[in-house]
XYZ file of C-alpha atoms in Angstrom:
121
model
C -13.313 9.965 14.220
C -11.259 8.206 11.584
C -9.858 10.028 8.576
C -8.559 8.458 5.368
C -6.048 10.419 3.292
C -5.183 9.208 -0.210
C -2.194 10.123 -2.344
C -0.243 8.951 -5.376
C -2.644 9.554 -8.233
C -1.675 11.367 -11.383
C -1.097 11.154 -15.114
C 0.866 8.223 -16.485
C 1.544 6.819 -19.958
C 0.224 3.407 -21.015
C 2.464 0.680 -19.658
C 3.582 2.845 -16.769
C 3.206 2.412 -13.027
C 1.787 4.274 -10.049
C 1.563 3.539 -6.348
C -1.428 4.776 -4.381
C -1.346 5.246 -0.621
C -4.140 5.572 1.919
C -3.377 6.406 5.532
C -5.918 6.050 8.334
C -5.599 8.325 11.343
C -7.491 8.734 14.587
C -7.823 6.860 17.840
C -9.907 4.198 19.505
C -10.224 1.936 16.472
C -8.859 -1.134 14.790
C -8.925 -1.879 11.071
C -10.622 -5.058 9.934
C -10.063 -4.540 6.221
C -8.949 -1.903 3.731
C -9.767 -1.761 0.054
C -9.422 0.243 -3.116
C -12.431 0.971 -5.306
C -12.555 2.871 -8.572
C -15.182 4.680 -10.572
C -14.830 5.744 -14.193
C -17.192 8.146 -15.983
C -20.408 6.380 -16.921
C -19.543 3.271 -14.924
C -20.511 1.890 -11.553
C -18.066 1.893 -8.683
C -16.173 -1.386 -8.552
C -13.936 -3.144 -6.074
C -10.355 -3.204 -7.306
C -8.545 -4.903 -4.436
C -9.024 -5.655 -0.743
C -6.839 -6.854 2.100
C -8.239 -8.130 5.402
C -6.763 -7.988 8.882
C -5.664 -11.586 8.411
C -3.752 -10.720 5.257
C -6.149 -12.280 2.776
C -6.322 -10.399 -0.538
C -8.959 -10.129 -3.241
C -8.559 -8.649 -6.722
C -10.851 -7.789 -9.576
C -10.241 -10.028 -12.577
C -9.312 -7.011 -14.677
C -6.309 -6.160 -12.480
C -5.009 -9.584 -11.432
C -1.329 -9.923 -12.167
C -0.907 -6.168 -12.611
C -1.973 -4.633 -9.281
C -0.786 -5.527 -5.786
C -2.433 -4.418 -2.547
C -0.446 -4.349 0.692
C -0.685 -2.995 4.229
C 1.721 -1.399 6.653
C -0.004 -2.114 9.964
C 2.368 0.077 11.963
C 1.378 3.083 9.850
C -2.279 2.102 9.327
C -1.635 2.530 5.629
C -2.721 0.551 2.587
C -0.940 0.693 -0.765
C -1.946 -0.193 -4.292
C 0.950 -0.827 -6.646
C -0.332 -0.511 -10.207
C 1.795 -1.798 -13.080
C 1.212 -2.155 -16.814
C -1.447 0.521 -16.716
C -3.772 0.985 -19.660
C -6.537 3.406 -20.593
C -9.181 1.177 -19.017
C -7.595 1.867 -15.629
C -8.432 5.569 -15.844
C -10.760 6.363 -12.937
C -11.107 7.988 -9.558
C -9.656 5.579 -7.023
C -11.203 5.607 -3.562
C -9.909 4.123 -0.350
C -12.306 2.236 1.910
C -11.715 1.032 5.456
C -13.857 -1.238 7.604
C -13.256 -0.131 11.181
C -14.135 -1.432 14.623
C -14.481 1.440 17.076
C -13.659 0.339 20.600
C -15.036 3.611 21.984
C -18.429 3.222 20.327
C -18.345 -0.585 20.262
C -19.465 -0.767 16.666
C -18.291 -1.470 13.130
C -18.071 1.473 10.739
C -17.043 1.966 7.130
C -15.056 5.023 6.033
C -14.306 6.402 2.583
C -11.542 8.647 1.359
C -12.211 11.518 -1.018
C -10.558 9.787 -3.969
C -7.500 10.328 -6.137
C -7.557 10.641 -9.923
C -5.584 8.197 -12.049
C -5.346 9.047 -15.738
C -3.601 6.760 -18.226
C -2.992 8.515 -21.521
C -0.316 8.917 -24.161
C-alpha cells in the first residue's frame, strides 16, 4: 500500500507564508503525478496545483503567482510553497497522488488526510 503524510499547515497572518509537504511511502509503485486540493467550508473541493512526472505544473487561477508546487523525486515528496496568503486561502489542504502499482499492474489514486491552513489576523 501507499501512504501519504501531509505536514506544514497552521495559523498564519494575512500576507504571510506557509510551506506544505506531502510524503509518499510504500513499495512497488511509481508516481505519475501529485497534486494539492483544498476545501473550504461550504465550498466544493478544488484543484490548487499539480505537478506531473514530466515536471509540468498546473495552478488554479486564484493562486497563480503566489503558490509554487515542486517535487523531490528522491524523497517521493511534493511541496506547496504558499506566499501572500489571504483569508480566501483558508481551507483544508489535501494531497493527492496518482500512482502506478507495478505489483498490481494498475493505476491508483491516493489521498492524504488533509492539513488545516487558517489565514487570520
